[in-house]
C-alpha positions as a LaTeX table, in Angstrom:
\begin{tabular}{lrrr}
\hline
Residue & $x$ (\AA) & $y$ (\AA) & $z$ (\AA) \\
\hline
Unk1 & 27.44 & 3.58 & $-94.78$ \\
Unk2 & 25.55 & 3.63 & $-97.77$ \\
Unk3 & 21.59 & 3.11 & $-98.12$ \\
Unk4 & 20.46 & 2.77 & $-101.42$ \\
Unk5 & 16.82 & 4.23 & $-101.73$ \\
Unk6 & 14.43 & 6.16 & $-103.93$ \\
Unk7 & 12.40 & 9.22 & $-102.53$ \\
Unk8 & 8.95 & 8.43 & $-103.11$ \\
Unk9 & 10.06 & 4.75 & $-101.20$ \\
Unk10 & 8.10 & 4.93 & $-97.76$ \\
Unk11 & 9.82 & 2.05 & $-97.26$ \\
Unk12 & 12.94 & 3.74 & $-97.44$ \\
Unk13 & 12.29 & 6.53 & $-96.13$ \\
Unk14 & 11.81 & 4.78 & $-92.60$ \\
Unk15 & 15.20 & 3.65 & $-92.74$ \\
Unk16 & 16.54 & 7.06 & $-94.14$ \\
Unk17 & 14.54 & 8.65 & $-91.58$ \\
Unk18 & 16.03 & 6.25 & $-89.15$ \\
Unk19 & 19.44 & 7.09 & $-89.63$ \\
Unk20 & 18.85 & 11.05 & $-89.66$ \\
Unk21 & 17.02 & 10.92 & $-85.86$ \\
Unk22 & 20.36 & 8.53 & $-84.89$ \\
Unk23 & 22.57 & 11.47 & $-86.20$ \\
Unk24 & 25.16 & 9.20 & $-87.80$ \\
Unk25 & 27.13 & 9.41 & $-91.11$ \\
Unk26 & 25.66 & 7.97 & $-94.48$ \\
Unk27 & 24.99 & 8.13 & $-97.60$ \\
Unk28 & 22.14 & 8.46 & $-100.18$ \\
Unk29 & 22.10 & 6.52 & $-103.21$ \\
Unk30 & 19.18 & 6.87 & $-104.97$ \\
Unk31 & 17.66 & 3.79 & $-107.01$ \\
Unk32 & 16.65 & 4.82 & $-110.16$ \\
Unk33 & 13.51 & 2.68 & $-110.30$ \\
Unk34 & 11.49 & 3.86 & $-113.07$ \\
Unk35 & 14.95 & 3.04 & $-115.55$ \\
Unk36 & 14.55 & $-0.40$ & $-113.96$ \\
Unk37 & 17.66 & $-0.49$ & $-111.94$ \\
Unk38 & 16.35 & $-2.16$ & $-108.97$ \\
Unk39 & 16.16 & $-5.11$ & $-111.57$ \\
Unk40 & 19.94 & $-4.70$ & $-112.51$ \\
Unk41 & 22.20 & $-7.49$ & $-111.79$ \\
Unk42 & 24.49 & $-5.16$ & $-110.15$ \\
Unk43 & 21.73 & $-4.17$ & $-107.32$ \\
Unk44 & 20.58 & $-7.42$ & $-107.41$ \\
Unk45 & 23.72 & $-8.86$ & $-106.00$ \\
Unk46 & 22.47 & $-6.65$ & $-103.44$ \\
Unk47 & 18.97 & $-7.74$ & $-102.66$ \\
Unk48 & 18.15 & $-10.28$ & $-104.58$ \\
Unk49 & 14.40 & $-9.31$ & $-104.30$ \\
Unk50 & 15.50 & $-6.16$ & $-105.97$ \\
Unk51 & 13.69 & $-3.90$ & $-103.76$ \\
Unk52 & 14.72 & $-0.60$ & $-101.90$ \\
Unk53 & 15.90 & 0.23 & $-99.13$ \\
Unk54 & 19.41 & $-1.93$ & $-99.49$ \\
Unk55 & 21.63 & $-0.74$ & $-96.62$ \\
Unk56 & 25.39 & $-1.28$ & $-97.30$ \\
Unk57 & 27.66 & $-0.87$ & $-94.08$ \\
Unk58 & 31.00 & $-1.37$ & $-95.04$ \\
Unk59 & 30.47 & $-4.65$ & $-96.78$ \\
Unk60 & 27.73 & $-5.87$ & $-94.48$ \\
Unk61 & 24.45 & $-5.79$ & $-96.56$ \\
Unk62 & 20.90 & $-5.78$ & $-94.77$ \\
Unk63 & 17.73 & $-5.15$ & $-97.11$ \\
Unk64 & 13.86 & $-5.07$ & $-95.60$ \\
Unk65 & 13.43 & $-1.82$ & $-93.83$ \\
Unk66 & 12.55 & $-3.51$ & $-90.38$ \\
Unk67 & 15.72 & $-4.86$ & $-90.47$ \\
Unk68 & 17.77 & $-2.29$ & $-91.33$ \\
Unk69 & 15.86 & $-0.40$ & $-89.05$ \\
Unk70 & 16.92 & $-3.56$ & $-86.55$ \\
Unk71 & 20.32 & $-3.31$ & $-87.15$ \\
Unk72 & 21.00 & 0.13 & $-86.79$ \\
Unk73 & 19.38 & 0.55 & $-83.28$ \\
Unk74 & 21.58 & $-2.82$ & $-82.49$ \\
Unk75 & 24.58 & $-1.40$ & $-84.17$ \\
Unk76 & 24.92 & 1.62 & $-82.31$ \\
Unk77 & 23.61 & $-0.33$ & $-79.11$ \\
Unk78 & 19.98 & 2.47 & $-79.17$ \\
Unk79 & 18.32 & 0.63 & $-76.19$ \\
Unk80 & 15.85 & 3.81 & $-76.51$ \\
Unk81 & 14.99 & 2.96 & $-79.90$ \\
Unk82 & 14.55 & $-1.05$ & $-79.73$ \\
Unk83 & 14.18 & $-2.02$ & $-75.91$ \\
Unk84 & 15.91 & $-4.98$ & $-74.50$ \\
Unk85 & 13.28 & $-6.17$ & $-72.69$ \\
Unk86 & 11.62 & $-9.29$ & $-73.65$ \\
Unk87 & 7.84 & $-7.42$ & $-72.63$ \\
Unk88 & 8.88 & $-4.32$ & $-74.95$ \\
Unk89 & 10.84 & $-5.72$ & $-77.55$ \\
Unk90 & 8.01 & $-8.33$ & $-78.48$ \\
Unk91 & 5.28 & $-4.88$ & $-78.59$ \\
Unk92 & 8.20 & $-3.23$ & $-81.15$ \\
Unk93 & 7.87 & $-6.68$ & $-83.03$ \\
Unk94 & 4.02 & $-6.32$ & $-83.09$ \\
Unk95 & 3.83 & $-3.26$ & $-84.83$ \\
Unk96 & 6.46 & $-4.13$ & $-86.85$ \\
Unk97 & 4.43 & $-6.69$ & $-88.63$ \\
Unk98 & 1.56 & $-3.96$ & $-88.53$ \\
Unk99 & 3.88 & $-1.86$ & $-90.92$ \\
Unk100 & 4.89 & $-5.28$ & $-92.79$ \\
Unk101 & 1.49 & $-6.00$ & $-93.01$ \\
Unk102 & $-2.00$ & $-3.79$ & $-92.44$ \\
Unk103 & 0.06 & $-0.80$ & $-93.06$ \\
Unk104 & 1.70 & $-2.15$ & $-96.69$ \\
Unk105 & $-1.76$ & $-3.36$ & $-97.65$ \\
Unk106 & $-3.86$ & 0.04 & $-96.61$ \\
Unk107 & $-2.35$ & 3.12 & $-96.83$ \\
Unk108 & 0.75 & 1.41 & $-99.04$ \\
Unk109 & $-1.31$ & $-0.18$ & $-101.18$ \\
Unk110 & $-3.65$ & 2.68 & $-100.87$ \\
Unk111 & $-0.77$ & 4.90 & $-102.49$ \\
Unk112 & 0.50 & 2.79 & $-105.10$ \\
Unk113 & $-2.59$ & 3.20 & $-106.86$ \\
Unk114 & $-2.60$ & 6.74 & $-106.67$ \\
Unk115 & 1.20 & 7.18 & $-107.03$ \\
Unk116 & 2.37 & 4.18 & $-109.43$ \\
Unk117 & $-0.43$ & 3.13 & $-110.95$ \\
Unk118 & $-0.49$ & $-0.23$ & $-108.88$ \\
Unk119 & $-3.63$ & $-2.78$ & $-109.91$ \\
Unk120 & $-5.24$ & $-2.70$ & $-106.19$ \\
Unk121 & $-9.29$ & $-1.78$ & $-105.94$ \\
Unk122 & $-9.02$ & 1.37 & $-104.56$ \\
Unk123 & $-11.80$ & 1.23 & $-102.43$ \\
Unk124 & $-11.09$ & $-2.15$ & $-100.66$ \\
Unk125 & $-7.26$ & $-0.63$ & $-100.24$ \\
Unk126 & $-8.80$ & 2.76 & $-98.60$ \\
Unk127 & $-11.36$ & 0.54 & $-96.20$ \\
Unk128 & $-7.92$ & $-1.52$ & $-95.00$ \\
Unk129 & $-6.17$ & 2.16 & $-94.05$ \\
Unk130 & $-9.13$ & 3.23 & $-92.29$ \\
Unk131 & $-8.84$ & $-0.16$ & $-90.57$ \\
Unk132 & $-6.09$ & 0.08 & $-89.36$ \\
Unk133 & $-5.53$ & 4.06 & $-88.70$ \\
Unk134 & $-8.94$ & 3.20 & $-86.05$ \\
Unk135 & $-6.70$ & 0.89 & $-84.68$ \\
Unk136 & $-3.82$ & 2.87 & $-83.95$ \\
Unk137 & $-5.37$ & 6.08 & $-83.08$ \\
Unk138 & $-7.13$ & 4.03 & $-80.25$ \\
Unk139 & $-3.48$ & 2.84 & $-79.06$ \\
Unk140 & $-2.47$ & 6.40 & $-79.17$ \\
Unk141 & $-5.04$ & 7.13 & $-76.79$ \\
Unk142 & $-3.30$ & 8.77 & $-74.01$ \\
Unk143 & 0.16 & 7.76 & $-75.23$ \\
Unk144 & 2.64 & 10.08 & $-76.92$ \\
Unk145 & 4.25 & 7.19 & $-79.06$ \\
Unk146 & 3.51 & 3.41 & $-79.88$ \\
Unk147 & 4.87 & 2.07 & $-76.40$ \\
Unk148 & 4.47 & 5.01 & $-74.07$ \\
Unk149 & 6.20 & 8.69 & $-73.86$ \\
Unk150 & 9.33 & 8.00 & $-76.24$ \\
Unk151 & 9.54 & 6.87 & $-79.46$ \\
Unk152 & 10.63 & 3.10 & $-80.32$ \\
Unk153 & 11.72 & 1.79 & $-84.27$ \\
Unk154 & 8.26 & 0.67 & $-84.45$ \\
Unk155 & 7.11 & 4.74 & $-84.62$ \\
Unk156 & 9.38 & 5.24 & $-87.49$ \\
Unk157 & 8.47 & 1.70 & $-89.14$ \\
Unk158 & 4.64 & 3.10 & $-89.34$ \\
Unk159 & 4.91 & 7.17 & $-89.87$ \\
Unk160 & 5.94 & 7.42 & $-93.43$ \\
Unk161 & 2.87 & 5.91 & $-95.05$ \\
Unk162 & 0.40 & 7.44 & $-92.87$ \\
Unk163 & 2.11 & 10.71 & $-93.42$ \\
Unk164 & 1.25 & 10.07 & $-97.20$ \\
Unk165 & $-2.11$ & 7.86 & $-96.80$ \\
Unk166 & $-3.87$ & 11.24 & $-97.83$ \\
Unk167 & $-2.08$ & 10.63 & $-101.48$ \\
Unk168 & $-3.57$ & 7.29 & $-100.93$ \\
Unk169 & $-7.32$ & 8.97 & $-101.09$ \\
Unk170 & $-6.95$ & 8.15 & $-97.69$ \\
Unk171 & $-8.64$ & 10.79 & $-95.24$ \\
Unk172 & $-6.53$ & 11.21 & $-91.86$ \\
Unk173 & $-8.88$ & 14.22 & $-90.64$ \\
Unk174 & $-11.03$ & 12.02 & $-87.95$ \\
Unk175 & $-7.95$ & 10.54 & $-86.36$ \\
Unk176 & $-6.33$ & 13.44 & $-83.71$ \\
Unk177 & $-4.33$ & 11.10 & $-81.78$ \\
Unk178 & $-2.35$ & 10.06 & $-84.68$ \\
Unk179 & $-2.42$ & 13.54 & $-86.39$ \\
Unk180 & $-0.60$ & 14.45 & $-83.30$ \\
Unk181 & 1.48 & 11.40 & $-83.23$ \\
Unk182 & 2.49 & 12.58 & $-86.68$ \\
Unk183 & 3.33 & 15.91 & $-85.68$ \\
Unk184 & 5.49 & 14.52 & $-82.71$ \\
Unk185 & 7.50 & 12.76 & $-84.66$ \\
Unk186 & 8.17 & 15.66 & $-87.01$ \\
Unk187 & 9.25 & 17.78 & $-84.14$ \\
Unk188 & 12.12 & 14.75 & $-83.16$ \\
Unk189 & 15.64 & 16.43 & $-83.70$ \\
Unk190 & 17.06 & 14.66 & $-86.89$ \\
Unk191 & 13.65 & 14.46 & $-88.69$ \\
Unk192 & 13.28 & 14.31 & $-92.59$ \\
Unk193 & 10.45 & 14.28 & $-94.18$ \\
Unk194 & 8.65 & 11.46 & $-96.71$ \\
Unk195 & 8.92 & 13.50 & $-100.02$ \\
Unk196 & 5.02 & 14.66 & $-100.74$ \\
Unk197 & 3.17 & 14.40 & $-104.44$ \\
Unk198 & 0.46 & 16.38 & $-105.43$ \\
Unk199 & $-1.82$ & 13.76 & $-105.79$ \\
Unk200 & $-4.94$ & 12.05 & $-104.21$ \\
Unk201 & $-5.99$ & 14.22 & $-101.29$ \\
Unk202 & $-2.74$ & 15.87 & $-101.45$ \\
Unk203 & $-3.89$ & 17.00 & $-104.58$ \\
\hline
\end{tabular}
């Protein structure tokens, strides 16, 4: 099982950091995406979006991190990690489309500028993190993880970019619950971390 990637990806890393807390046999390929070889036709066969994280599983190709992420609890039939239930399964898919959505447009976006130069405003970008880091650390109230006391795909989907939102400029100091949440999921057995810069907050 391959997963193509690059390290300073949070989008990757959720699925790299996926398949390090399932314990299972892979490899990295990094995607060398400042020589433009996410654009290559060879990747692009791939994912024709030409984005990372591609994973390749013997032939079977899945890009988009909540998928892979998907397909790998699935795979190795992880009830733990993506419930069955239709009540607990649908609160997985909710914060899935947080990290597909509030998440890539606040602390993402947030880091882009910081890290890649991306044309956001930085200020509206920061004011969407803090949005939605109020939101969560209010859902972590009195929870250890997203759904309760164990962690689901959704947990992984979010952590990397709030890990990083202080590159971002973004401030996680006045939320505890998620601070904590953080340092929960750093303690899981398998965990790697979301290479750091020395940039932004971080700085």
């Amino acid at each position: 099982m391959k997963l193509y990637h690059h390290p300073l990806s949070g989008h990757a890393h959720r699925a790299h950091l996926f398949l390090s807390l399932l314990g299972v046999p892979y490899e990295l390929v990094e995607v060398d995406l400042a020589a433009g070889a996410h654009k290559a036709p060879e990747f692009l066969k791939l994912n024709p979006f030409g984005q990372v994280p591609v994973l390749d599983d013997d032939g079977t190709v899945i890009a988009d991190s909540a998928a892979i992420l998907v397909y790998l609890a699935r795979k190795y039939g992880r009830t733990d990690w993506l419930p069955e239930g239709a009540l607990a399964a649908a609160r997985v898919q909710k914060w899935l489309s947080v990290a597909a959505g509030e998440i890539a447009y606040g602390p993402c976006a947030a880091r882009l500028v910081t890290v890649f130069g991306a044309d956001f405003r930085a200020d509206e970008v920061i004011a969407r993190a803090h949005r939605v880091l109020a939101l969560i650390e209010a859902e972590l109230s009195g929870r250890s993880f997203l759904l309760g006391d164990d962690p689901v795909i959704a947990d992984v989907a979010l952590y990397s970019y709030i890990a990083n939102a202080p590159e971002g400029n973004v401030d996680i100091s006045a939320y505890p619950n998620v601070r904590a949440w953080l340092a929960r999921i750093e303690a899981l057995p398998g965990f790697v971390g979301f290479r750091k810069t020395k940039i932004g907050l971080a700085a």
